[in-house]
Amino acid sequence: MSGINYSEKIPNNVNLAEDRTLQRALEHWQPNYLSWWQDMGPDGSQNFDVYLRTAVSVDPQGWAQFGHVKMPDYRWGIFLNPAEQDRKIHFGDHMGEAAWQDVPGEHRANLRRIIVTQGDTEPASVEQQRHLGLTAPSQYDLRNLFQVNVEEGRHLWAMVYLLHKYFGRDGREEAEALLERRSGQDDNPRILEAFNEKTPDWLSFFMFTYFTDRDGKFQLCALAESAFDPLARTTKFMLTEEAHHMFVGESGVSRVIQRTVDMMNQLKTDDVAKLRAAGVIDLPTIQRYLNFHFSVTIDLFGADQSSNAATFYSSGLKGRYEEGKRTDDHVLKGQSYKVLEVVNGQVKEKEVPMLNALNEVLRDDYITDSKGGVERWNRVIEKAGIPFRLTVPHKAFHRNIGTLAGTKVSPDGRVISEAEWNAKVDEWLPTGEDRAYVASLMGRVGEPCKFANWIAPPVMGINRQPVDFEYIRCN
Ligand SMILES: [Fe+2]
Ligand SMILES: [Fe+2]
């Protein structure tokens, strides 16, 4: 079951060959996917041999194989975790019933929407990142970017498989539409706002993979609990790949900080102008990027109170993060949860029915998880003996979705006037000048053992290869 059949046009472990209609439909979608990749995938690098990992099994031990491959030849395929025997629904109104192997009619529209929304983020991030290959700080980083990109492409395959197999004609139409929307395009944008933002430079890329790919992790974890078993199994395998994306972000930001604090100690200064003259990214700028990516990402969890969230949970479509490890009744009726609201010019907590607050529950779990890496970044600063701490802004800061949208709140959680916001926003969010400065540092470093001046080399290479391994052959 865990073996993947690579002799077919579409590698898979779902016995695709036994379902000729489905196989034909997906083989028909495949060239459209490849032409999307040619148009919207990594710019100017289709001919490179890239040291990539490819899934060869869904066994957690040794699931991937590494080797040089041209990205358009990457074997994108359909890989589901093995089925759990007699799996039962373990939350919501259907608790205790057998997990669904097919889509119940009454949940069809909601499930399709969940799958399409998840699927849409995958190609979106590839589009957002398509120019970054031109300015990679090293071959090692370029390889990591491409690895993330090909795997986001595979995540699209994961969702498209479900659409084709379980949703008939509407599913096929949705699969086409996933190749037609474009990140940031006015007339046919991607579904979620954070996926229409630009990822203009590598600091943004590292912040994106740390914060926004982590949103992916939490959404996938919630879907991995789903009563719809094929969705649970496919998202479980996606999570295996996702871990590396967050590693790229966390270690990337950490290396930027390392380089900055080394330079601060070398020049014995925290003066932003002097540090910029020395070609590193000052810590206040890193904090502003963090504030931006954190706030834009927590919006992705949706409105703080949502009847859809309640429906998705009660009907078994989407669980909570680590649903199986929780000790409550997994039905949640009559329970409450604290969300934020603004009363008399102050951010206050209020209790609401938990079922309606499940977006907030997931957002809070996400926030706890994302603080961990920020603390590890602080240790790099501390170790260098520099009195500066990065912080995660208040949950109400710079929000665009839910009750808090439109209220001006400082990073420390004070409701402020429009005037104060305007006076201080340049201290809190990246300015045009910050972005122009960071952009001025970007430029491709092609040699295997070289790293751009603004980032420290990693401690280790990929797949136990040396840091200066030839990760990319440019041909
Ligand atoms: Fe993904
Ligand atoms: Fe990802």
Tab-separated table of C-alpha atoms and ligand atoms in Angstrom:
chain	number	residue	atom	x	y	z
A	1	MET	CA	0.000	0.000	0.000
A	2	SER	CA	2.762	2.418	0.876
A	3	GLY	CA	4.613	1.728	-2.395
A	4	ILE	CA	4.211	4.240	-5.181
A	5	ASN	CA	3.780	3.157	-8.744
A	6	TYR	CA	6.214	5.180	-10.872
A	7	SER	CA	5.705	3.222	-14.067
A	8	GLU	CA	2.513	5.159	-14.821
A	9	LYS	CA	2.210	8.613	-16.328
A	10	ILE	CA	0.892	9.877	-13.026
A	11	PRO	CA	2.773	8.307	-10.109
A	12	ASN	CA	0.274	7.209	-7.481
A	13	ASN	CA	-0.531	4.821	-4.684
A	14	VAL	CA	-4.279	4.873	-5.263
A	15	ASN	CA	-4.500	2.172	-7.949
A	16	LEU	CA	-5.269	4.786	-10.531
A	17	ALA	CA	-4.933	2.260	-13.360
A	18	GLU	CA	-8.012	0.437	-12.055
A	19	ASP	CA	-10.207	3.463	-12.654
A	20	ARG	CA	-9.758	4.206	-16.337
A	21	THR	CA	-12.198	7.121	-16.450
A	22	LEU	CA	-10.519	8.893	-13.575
A	23	GLN	CA	-7.083	8.114	-14.972
A	24	ARG	CA	-8.049	9.571	-18.348
A	25	ALA	CA	-9.524	12.680	-16.731
A	26	LEU	CA	-6.366	13.305	-14.717
A	27	GLU	CA	-4.141	12.580	-17.714
A	28	HIS	CA	-6.134	15.210	-19.511
A	29	TRP	CA	-5.577	17.712	-16.684
A	30	GLN	CA	-1.848	16.909	-16.516
A	31	PRO	CA	-0.725	18.843	-19.649
A	32	ASN	CA	-2.736	21.857	-18.489
A	33	TYR	CA	-0.945	21.651	-15.162
A	34	LEU	CA	2.418	21.477	-16.937
A	35	SER	CA	1.619	24.459	-19.067
A	36	TRP	CA	0.585	26.369	-15.921
A	37	TRP	CA	3.969	25.370	-14.443
A	38	GLN	CA	5.766	26.636	-17.561
A	39	ASP	CA	3.910	29.956	-17.385
A	40	MET	CA	3.708	30.553	-13.663
A	41	GLY	CA	6.336	28.275	-12.082
A	42	PRO	CA	9.876	29.396	-11.212
A	43	ASP	CA	11.082	31.993	-13.664
A	44	GLY	CA	14.039	31.245	-15.935
A	45	SER	CA	15.045	27.964	-14.374
A	46	GLN	CA	13.132	25.234	-16.186
A	47	ASN	CA	16.371	23.874	-17.588
A	48	PHE	CA	18.275	23.652	-14.282
A	49	ASP	CA	19.107	20.314	-12.714
A	50	VAL	CA	17.925	20.731	-9.151
A	51	TYR	CA	18.765	18.453	-6.231
A	52	LEU	CA	15.188	17.633	-5.223
A	53	ARG	CA	13.516	15.105	-3.039
A	54	THR	CA	10.711	13.089	-4.583
A	55	ALA	CA	8.255	10.977	-2.630
A	56	VAL	CA	8.854	7.285	-3.291
A	57	SER	CA	6.695	5.883	-0.504
A	58	VAL	CA	4.362	7.078	2.210
A	59	ASP	CA	6.272	5.158	4.867
A	60	PRO	CA	7.434	7.791	7.383
A	61	GLN	CA	10.836	6.057	7.434
A	62	GLY	CA	12.572	6.824	4.164
A	63	TRP	CA	9.694	8.217	2.146
A	64	ALA	CA	11.791	10.420	-0.103
A	65	GLN	CA	14.583	10.024	-2.589
A	66	PHE	CA	17.018	12.783	-3.599
A	67	GLY	CA	18.532	13.427	-6.987
A	68	HIS	CA	19.126	16.078	-9.642
A	69	VAL	CA	16.048	16.634	-11.792
A	70	LYS	CA	14.754	19.353	-14.097
A	71	MET	CA	11.662	20.812	-12.479
A	72	PRO	CA	9.285	20.255	-15.415
A	73	ASP	CA	10.303	16.562	-15.204
A	74	TYR	CA	9.446	16.322	-11.514
A	75	ARG	CA	7.164	13.349	-10.898
A	76	TRP	CA	4.138	15.061	-9.431
A	77	GLY	CA	1.721	12.440	-8.248
A	78	ILE	CA	-1.032	11.297	-5.920
A	79	PHE	CA	0.037	9.932	-2.571
A	80	LEU	CA	-2.308	9.102	0.267
A	81	ASN	CA	-1.370	7.802	3.682
A	82	PRO	CA	-2.454	4.186	4.176
A	83	ALA	CA	-6.051	3.709	5.255
A	84	GLU	CA	-6.643	3.095	8.911
A	85	GLN	CA	-8.784	-0.016	9.321
A	86	ASP	CA	-12.341	0.647	10.519
A	87	ARG	CA	-11.602	4.312	11.102
A	88	LYS	CA	-14.412	6.033	12.995
A	89	ILE	CA	-15.514	9.641	13.016
A	90	HIS	CA	-14.158	11.019	16.281
A	91	PHE	CA	-15.895	14.391	16.690
A	92	GLY	CA	-19.136	16.206	15.929
A	93	ASP	CA	-22.666	14.914	15.505
A	94	HIS	CA	-21.599	11.754	13.663
A	95	MET	CA	-19.086	10.679	16.295
A	96	GLY	CA	-18.692	6.911	16.465
A	97	GLU	CA	-20.008	6.272	12.943
A	98	ALA	CA	-17.725	4.842	10.264
A	99	ALA	CA	-15.565	7.417	8.449
A	100	TRP	CA	-16.895	8.248	4.965
A	101	GLN	CA	-15.204	6.669	1.979
A	102	ASP	CA	-17.389	8.763	-0.293
A	103	VAL	CA	-18.922	12.229	-0.073
A	104	PRO	CA	-22.348	12.341	1.612
A	105	GLY	CA	-24.726	14.342	-0.577
A	106	GLU	CA	-25.649	16.836	2.131
A	107	HIS	CA	-21.989	17.786	2.710
A	108	ARG	CA	-20.943	17.864	-0.889
A	109	ALA	CA	-21.017	21.637	-1.388
A	110	ASN	CA	-19.154	22.386	1.846
A	111	LEU	CA	-16.515	19.733	1.247
A	112	ARG	CA	-15.930	20.930	-2.269
A	113	ARG	CA	-15.507	24.462	-0.996
A	114	ILE	CA	-13.014	23.372	1.672
A	115	ILE	CA	-10.970	21.379	-0.858
A	116	VAL	CA	-11.018	24.131	-3.472
A	117	THR	CA	-9.971	26.775	-0.935
A	118	GLN	CA	-7.073	24.627	0.270
A	119	GLY	CA	-6.150	23.685	-3.297
A	120	ASP	CA	-6.113	27.305	-4.413
A	121	THR	CA	-3.381	28.281	-1.935
A	122	GLU	CA	-0.949	25.744	-3.401
A	123	PRO	CA	-0.428	27.148	-6.920
A	124	ALA	CA	-0.914	30.653	-5.486
A	125	SER	CA	2.278	30.450	-3.443
A	126	VAL	CA	4.222	29.160	-6.454
A	127	GLU	CA	3.010	32.201	-8.392
A	128	GLN	CA	3.900	34.525	-5.532
A	129	GLN	CA	7.427	33.121	-5.416
A	130	ARG	CA	8.138	32.741	-9.107
A	131	HIS	CA	10.634	35.600	-9.395
A	132	LEU	CA	12.632	34.736	-6.295
A	133	GLY	CA	14.871	32.258	-8.102
A	134	LEU	CA	16.473	35.178	-9.904
A	135	THR	CA	17.825	36.608	-6.644
A	136	ALA	CA	18.631	33.581	-4.462
A	137	PRO	CA	21.278	34.241	-1.798
A	138	SER	CA	22.952	30.879	-2.503
A	139	GLN	CA	22.554	27.631	-4.399
A	140	TYR	CA	21.447	25.986	-1.181
A	141	ASP	CA	18.620	28.508	-0.807
A	142	LEU	CA	17.701	28.304	-4.471
A	143	ARG	CA	17.329	24.559	-4.115
A	144	ASN	CA	15.115	24.971	-1.052
A	145	LEU	CA	12.894	27.456	-2.880
A	146	PHE	CA	12.461	25.020	-5.765
A	147	GLN	CA	11.758	22.147	-3.385
A	148	VAL	CA	8.997	24.165	-1.739
A	149	ASN	CA	7.629	25.121	-5.167
A	150	VAL	CA	7.476	21.593	-6.597
A	151	GLU	CA	5.830	20.325	-3.426
A	152	GLU	CA	3.203	23.064	-3.485
A	153	GLY	CA	2.571	21.885	-7.034
A	154	ARG	CA	2.120	18.370	-5.682
A	155	HIS	CA	-0.292	19.638	-3.051
A	156	LEU	CA	-2.377	21.001	-5.868
A	157	TRP	CA	-2.368	17.491	-7.350
A	158	ALA	CA	-3.512	16.132	-3.993
A	159	MET	CA	-6.592	18.378	-4.006
A	160	VAL	CA	-7.284	17.939	-7.711
A	161	TYR	CA	-7.323	14.172	-7.280
A	162	LEU	CA	-10.104	14.527	-4.685
A	163	LEU	CA	-12.048	16.912	-6.922
A	164	HIS	CA	-11.810	14.580	-9.919
A	165	LYS	CA	-12.519	11.387	-8.045
A	166	TYR	CA	-15.347	12.486	-5.774
A	167	PHE	CA	-17.034	15.534	-7.267
A	168	GLY	CA	-17.813	14.574	-10.849
A	169	ARG	CA	-18.245	17.319	-13.332
A	170	ASP	CA	-18.163	20.241	-10.873
A	171	GLY	CA	-14.961	18.785	-9.489
A	172	ARG	CA	-13.381	18.750	-12.940
A	173	GLU	CA	-14.463	22.332	-13.527
A	174	GLU	CA	-13.018	23.421	-10.200
A	175	ALA	CA	-9.757	21.652	-11.088
A	176	GLU	CA	-9.550	23.681	-14.300
A	177	ALA	CA	-10.341	26.903	-12.438
A	178	LEU	CA	-7.457	26.216	-10.045
A	179	LEU	CA	-5.132	26.590	-13.024
A	180	GLU	CA	-6.867	29.753	-14.219
A	181	ARG	CA	-6.885	32.021	-11.170
A	182	ARG	CA	-3.684	34.006	-10.659
A	183	SER	CA	-2.167	35.420	-7.514
A	184	GLY	CA	-2.615	39.180	-7.342
A	185	GLN	CA	-4.569	39.431	-10.590
A	186	ASP	CA	-7.441	41.931	-10.490
A	187	ASP	CA	-9.998	40.085	-12.586
A	188	ASN	CA	-9.340	36.506	-11.460
A	189	PRO	CA	-7.403	36.514	-8.179
A	190	ARG	CA	-6.658	33.653	-5.807
A	191	ILE	CA	-9.366	33.032	-3.205
A	192	LEU	CA	-7.604	34.127	-0.006
A	193	GLU	CA	-6.109	37.563	0.471
A	194	ALA	CA	-2.694	36.572	1.859
A	195	PHE	CA	-2.181	34.574	-1.342
A	196	ASN	CA	-2.625	37.663	-3.468
A	197	GLU	CA	0.130	39.580	-1.670
A	198	LYS	CA	3.517	39.855	-3.302
A	199	THR	CA	6.495	37.891	-2.020
A	200	PRO	CA	8.972	40.402	-3.401
A	201	ASP	CA	12.218	39.445	-1.658
A	202	TRP	CA	13.864	36.626	0.277
A	203	LEU	CA	13.169	38.037	3.710
A	204	SER	CA	9.479	37.979	2.737
A	205	PHE	CA	9.917	34.438	1.435
A	206	PHE	CA	11.412	33.215	4.711
A	207	MET	CA	8.688	34.988	6.718
A	208	PHE	CA	6.056	33.540	4.378
A	209	THR	CA	7.334	29.981	4.714
A	210	TYR	CA	7.598	30.387	8.481
A	211	PHE	CA	4.219	32.020	9.085
A	212	THR	CA	2.000	31.268	6.094
A	213	ASP	CA	3.127	27.699	5.424
A	214	ARG	CA	2.430	27.174	9.133
A	215	ASP	CA	-1.141	28.316	8.507
A	216	GLY	CA	-1.090	25.533	5.899
A	217	LYS	CA	0.055	23.112	8.570
A	218	PHE	CA	-2.829	24.026	10.865
A	219	GLN	CA	-5.446	23.864	8.117
A	220	LEU	CA	-4.070	20.499	6.999
A	221	CYS	CA	-4.018	19.213	10.576
A	222	ALA	CA	-7.681	20.190	10.965
A	223	LEU	CA	-8.533	18.455	7.665
A	224	ALA	CA	-6.487	15.392	8.635
A	225	GLU	CA	-9.178	14.799	11.288
A	226	SER	CA	-11.983	14.873	8.704
A	227	ALA	CA	-14.741	12.288	8.557
A	228	PHE	CA	-14.153	12.235	4.793
A	229	ASP	CA	-11.398	9.643	4.894
A	230	PRO	CA	-9.668	10.325	1.539
A	231	LEU	CA	-9.252	13.973	2.596
A	232	ALA	CA	-7.798	12.926	5.960
A	233	ARG	CA	-5.357	10.538	4.313
A	234	THR	CA	-4.147	12.928	1.635
A	235	THR	CA	-3.653	15.831	4.056
A	236	LYS	CA	-1.667	13.584	6.398
A	237	PHE	CA	0.835	12.956	3.647
A	238	MET	CA	0.928	16.648	2.700
A	239	LEU	CA	1.945	17.406	6.285
A	240	THR	CA	5.025	15.221	5.845
A	241	GLU	CA	6.173	17.518	3.033
A	242	GLU	CA	5.045	20.714	4.777
A	243	ALA	CA	7.513	20.335	7.665
A	244	HIS	CA	10.414	21.201	5.355
A	245	HIS	CA	8.717	24.391	4.171
A	246	MET	CA	8.504	25.719	7.713
A	247	PHE	CA	12.103	24.650	8.314
A	248	VAL	CA	13.158	26.750	5.305
A	249	GLY	CA	11.390	29.752	6.850
A	250	GLU	CA	12.578	29.329	10.400
A	251	SER	CA	16.193	28.606	9.517
A	252	GLY	CA	16.173	31.315	6.826
A	253	VAL	CA	15.101	34.071	9.220
A	254	SER	CA	17.482	32.697	11.826
A	255	ARG	CA	20.405	32.962	9.400
A	256	VAL	CA	19.464	36.536	8.445
A	257	ILE	CA	19.459	37.415	12.157
A	258	GLN	CA	22.768	35.617	12.701
A	259	ARG	CA	24.448	37.641	9.999
A	260	THR	CA	22.990	40.896	11.347
A	261	VAL	CA	24.055	40.324	14.949
A	262	ASP	CA	27.530	39.249	13.827
A	263	MET	CA	27.848	42.537	11.955
A	264	MET	CA	26.451	44.491	14.931
A	265	ASN	CA	29.159	42.997	17.107
A	266	GLN	CA	31.856	43.476	14.517
A	267	LEU	CA	30.993	47.166	14.046
A	268	LYS	CA	29.939	47.573	17.693
A	269	THR	CA	26.787	49.420	16.641
A	270	ASP	CA	23.020	49.167	16.515
A	271	ASP	CA	22.787	52.177	14.227
A	272	VAL	CA	20.453	51.281	11.378
A	273	ALA	CA	22.201	53.484	8.820
A	274	LYS	CA	25.622	51.989	9.598
A	275	LEU	CA	24.265	48.456	9.446
A	276	ARG	CA	22.556	49.112	6.144
A	277	ALA	CA	25.767	50.621	4.809
A	278	ALA	CA	27.398	47.337	5.804
A	279	GLY	CA	24.762	45.460	3.774
A	280	VAL	CA	22.831	43.602	6.490
A	281	ILE	CA	19.167	43.783	7.515
A	282	ASP	CA	18.702	45.665	10.794
A	283	LEU	CA	16.630	44.007	13.541
A	284	PRO	CA	13.841	46.662	13.567
A	285	THR	CA	13.224	45.941	9.872
A	286	ILE	CA	13.069	42.218	10.614
A	287	GLN	CA	10.508	42.999	13.351
A	288	ARG	CA	8.372	44.986	10.882
A	289	TYR	CA	8.425	42.142	8.354
A	290	LEU	CA	7.449	39.768	11.156
A	291	ASN	CA	4.528	42.037	12.157
A	292	PHE	CA	3.297	42.135	8.586
A	293	HIS	CA	3.463	38.422	7.846
A	294	PHE	CA	2.079	37.415	11.228
A	295	SER	CA	-0.954	39.710	11.014
A	296	VAL	CA	-1.758	38.907	7.386
A	297	THR	CA	-1.466	35.192	8.132
A	298	ILE	CA	-3.695	35.088	11.216
A	299	ASP	CA	-6.452	36.643	9.101
A	300	LEU	CA	-6.399	33.416	7.066
A	301	PHE	CA	-8.170	31.575	9.874
A	302	GLY	CA	-11.278	33.588	9.119
A	303	ALA	CA	-13.831	35.486	11.189
A	304	ASP	CA	-13.605	35.018	14.954
A	305	GLN	CA	-17.240	33.915	15.039
A	306	SER	CA	-18.491	31.839	12.178
A	307	SER	CA	-21.519	29.641	11.755
A	308	ASN	CA	-19.707	27.912	8.889
A	309	ALA	CA	-16.943	26.869	11.257
A	310	ALA	CA	-19.595	25.388	13.569
A	311	THR	CA	-21.228	23.520	10.680
A	312	PHE	CA	-17.912	22.190	9.378
A	313	TYR	CA	-17.103	20.842	12.830
A	314	SER	CA	-20.470	19.427	13.845
A	315	SER	CA	-20.919	17.709	10.512
A	316	GLY	CA	-17.424	16.172	10.767
A	317	LEU	CA	-15.811	17.929	7.806
A	318	LYS	CA	-13.028	19.672	9.699
A	319	GLY	CA	-11.757	18.961	13.206
A	320	ARG	CA	-9.621	20.954	15.583
A	321	TYR	CA	-5.843	20.862	15.661
A	322	GLU	CA	-4.906	17.557	17.347
A	323	GLU	CA	-8.566	16.681	17.858
A	324	GLY	CA	-7.640	13.139	18.826
A	325	LYS	CA	-5.407	14.266	21.684
A	326	ARG	CA	-8.061	16.429	23.351
A	327	THR	CA	-9.965	15.163	26.359
A	328	ASP	CA	-13.299	17.020	26.068
A	329	ASP	CA	-16.489	15.561	24.586
A	330	HIS	CA	-15.583	16.385	20.919
A	331	VAL	CA	-19.098	17.705	20.376
A	332	LEU	CA	-18.641	21.065	22.123
A	333	LYS	CA	-22.306	21.941	22.478
A	334	GLY	CA	-22.862	24.271	25.443
A	335	GLN	CA	-19.156	25.068	25.740
A	336	SER	CA	-17.747	28.561	25.393
A	337	TYR	CA	-14.556	30.208	24.208
A	338	LYS	CA	-13.054	33.684	24.500
A	339	VAL	CA	-12.857	35.925	21.454
A	340	LEU	CA	-11.830	39.574	21.281
A	341	GLU	CA	-14.047	42.579	20.838
A	342	VAL	CA	-13.578	46.322	21.162
A	343	VAL	CA	-15.602	47.930	23.964
A	344	ASN	CA	-15.238	51.596	24.928
A	345	GLY	CA	-11.967	51.935	23.099
A	346	GLN	CA	-10.405	48.812	24.610
A	347	VAL	CA	-9.770	45.311	23.340
A	348	LYS	CA	-11.686	42.991	25.663
A	349	GLU	CA	-12.357	39.274	25.805
A	350	LYS	CA	-15.870	37.918	25.608
A	351	GLU	CA	-17.259	34.420	25.955
A	352	VAL	CA	-19.125	33.014	22.981
A	353	PRO	CA	-20.332	29.518	22.070
A	354	MET	CA	-17.243	27.495	21.254
A	355	LEU	CA	-18.710	25.920	18.131
A	356	ASN	CA	-18.999	29.358	16.567
A	357	ALA	CA	-15.479	30.274	17.681
A	358	LEU	CA	-13.606	27.369	16.127
A	359	ASN	CA	-11.742	29.634	13.730
A	360	GLU	CA	-10.456	31.469	16.777
A	361	VAL	CA	-9.534	28.194	18.481
A	362	LEU	CA	-7.419	27.200	15.472
A	363	ARG	CA	-5.931	30.713	15.250
A	364	ASP	CA	-4.927	30.576	18.936
A	365	ASP	CA	-3.302	27.161	18.499
A	366	TYR	CA	-1.442	28.575	15.525
A	367	ILE	CA	-0.267	31.595	17.503
A	368	THR	CA	1.098	29.398	20.291
A	369	ASP	CA	2.975	27.301	17.738
A	370	SER	CA	4.399	30.265	15.842
A	371	LYS	CA	5.718	31.902	19.013
A	372	GLY	CA	8.089	28.955	19.464
A	373	GLY	CA	10.230	29.824	16.480
A	374	VAL	CA	10.278	33.509	17.381
A	375	GLU	CA	11.744	32.503	20.746
A	376	ARG	CA	14.387	30.457	18.950
A	377	TRP	CA	15.240	33.541	16.855
A	378	ASN	CA	15.568	35.512	20.081
A	379	ARG	CA	18.107	33.001	21.341
A	380	VAL	CA	20.340	33.833	18.368
A	381	ILE	CA	20.173	37.506	19.352
A	382	GLU	CA	20.700	36.738	23.033
A	383	LYS	CA	23.667	34.491	22.330
A	384	ALA	CA	25.303	37.392	20.508
A	385	GLY	CA	24.813	39.478	23.650
A	386	ILE	CA	22.524	42.004	21.992
A	387	PRO	CA	19.724	43.583	24.047
A	388	PHE	CA	16.899	43.278	21.498
A	389	ARG	CA	13.897	40.980	21.419
A	390	LEU	CA	11.597	40.122	18.563
A	391	THR	CA	7.955	39.860	19.576
A	392	VAL	CA	4.786	38.588	18.012
A	393	PRO	CA	2.318	41.489	17.771
A	394	HIS	CA	-1.024	41.453	19.574
A	395	LYS	CA	-3.714	39.339	17.922
A	396	ALA	CA	-5.761	42.485	17.226
A	397	PHE	CA	-2.937	44.303	15.419
A	398	HIS	CA	-3.427	45.051	11.695
A	399	ARG	CA	-6.434	42.804	11.226
A	400	ASN	CA	-8.617	42.765	8.135
A	401	ILE	CA	-11.047	39.974	8.922
A	402	GLY	CA	-13.576	39.513	11.720
A	403	THR	CA	-14.730	41.891	14.466
A	404	LEU	CA	-11.335	43.562	14.673
A	405	ALA	CA	-11.170	44.545	11.024
A	406	GLY	CA	-10.899	48.272	10.710
A	407	THR	CA	-10.015	48.961	14.357
A	408	LYS	CA	-6.573	50.488	14.727
A	409	VAL	CA	-4.620	48.567	17.341
A	410	SER	CA	-0.939	48.942	18.228
A	411	PRO	CA	1.379	45.898	18.328
A	412	ASP	CA	1.039	45.899	22.142
A	413	GLY	CA	-2.757	45.751	21.931
A	414	ARG	CA	-3.915	49.329	22.599
A	415	VAL	CA	-6.804	50.692	20.544
A	416	ILE	CA	-5.469	53.882	19.016
A	417	SER	CA	-6.720	56.739	16.887
A	418	GLU	CA	-6.327	56.934	13.134
A	419	ALA	CA	-3.897	59.813	13.750
A	420	GLU	CA	-1.676	57.786	16.074
A	421	TRP	CA	-1.783	54.862	13.647
A	422	ASN	CA	-0.652	57.099	10.828
A	423	ALA	CA	2.102	58.596	12.949
A	424	LYS	CA	3.463	55.197	14.063
A	425	VAL	CA	2.718	52.772	11.258
A	426	ASP	CA	6.200	53.189	9.815
A	427	GLU	CA	7.629	51.806	13.045
A	428	TRP	CA	5.333	48.819	12.915
A	429	LEU	CA	5.001	47.670	9.316
A	430	PRO	CA	7.610	47.570	6.538
A	431	THR	CA	7.898	50.944	4.846
A	432	GLY	CA	8.538	51.540	1.169
A	433	GLU	CA	12.060	52.431	2.178
A	434	ASP	CA	12.535	49.147	4.084
A	435	ARG	CA	11.300	47.177	1.116
A	436	ALA	CA	13.495	49.111	-1.295
A	437	TYR	CA	16.507	48.529	0.941
A	438	VAL	CA	15.852	44.792	1.250
A	439	ALA	CA	15.258	44.623	-2.505
A	440	SER	CA	18.596	46.358	-3.104
A	441	LEU	CA	20.374	43.454	-1.370
A	442	MET	CA	18.869	40.793	-3.596
A	443	GLY	CA	20.972	39.350	-6.400
A	444	ARG	CA	21.699	35.798	-7.440
A	445	VAL	CA	24.796	34.214	-5.985
A	446	GLY	CA	25.522	31.412	-8.421
A	447	GLU	CA	28.647	29.830	-6.996
A	448	PRO	CA	28.134	26.740	-4.851
A	449	CYS	CA	30.108	27.841	-1.801
A	450	LYS	CA	29.085	31.518	-1.760
A	451	PHE	CA	26.375	33.159	0.301
A	452	ALA	CA	25.030	36.676	-0.094
A	453	ASN	CA	26.389	39.174	2.390
A	454	TRP	CA	23.084	39.580	4.268
A	455	ILE	CA	22.627	35.971	5.332
A	456	ALA	CA	24.758	33.448	7.235
A	457	PRO	CA	25.389	29.993	5.741
A	458	PRO	CA	23.278	27.161	7.172
A	459	VAL	CA	24.763	24.866	9.786
A	460	MET	CA	24.111	21.805	7.636
A	461	GLY	CA	23.371	20.975	4.009
A	462	ILE	CA	20.370	19.113	2.614
A	463	ASN	CA	20.169	15.317	2.918
A	464	ARG	CA	23.560	15.253	4.731
A	465	GLN	CA	25.272	16.844	1.761
A	466	PRO	CA	27.876	19.528	2.446
A	467	VAL	CA	26.738	23.161	2.536
A	468	ASP	CA	28.739	23.875	-0.644
A	469	PHE	CA	27.317	20.855	-2.538
A	470	GLU	CA	26.323	21.530	-6.138
A	471	TYR	CA	22.584	21.767	-5.426
A	472	ILE	CA	21.854	23.367	-8.766
A	473	ARG	CA	23.426	22.781	-12.176
A	474	CYS	CA	22.503	25.684	-14.357
A	475	ASN	CA	23.365	24.054	-17.716
B	1	FE	FE	1.136	23.248	0.448
B	2	FE	FE	3.974	24.593	2.088
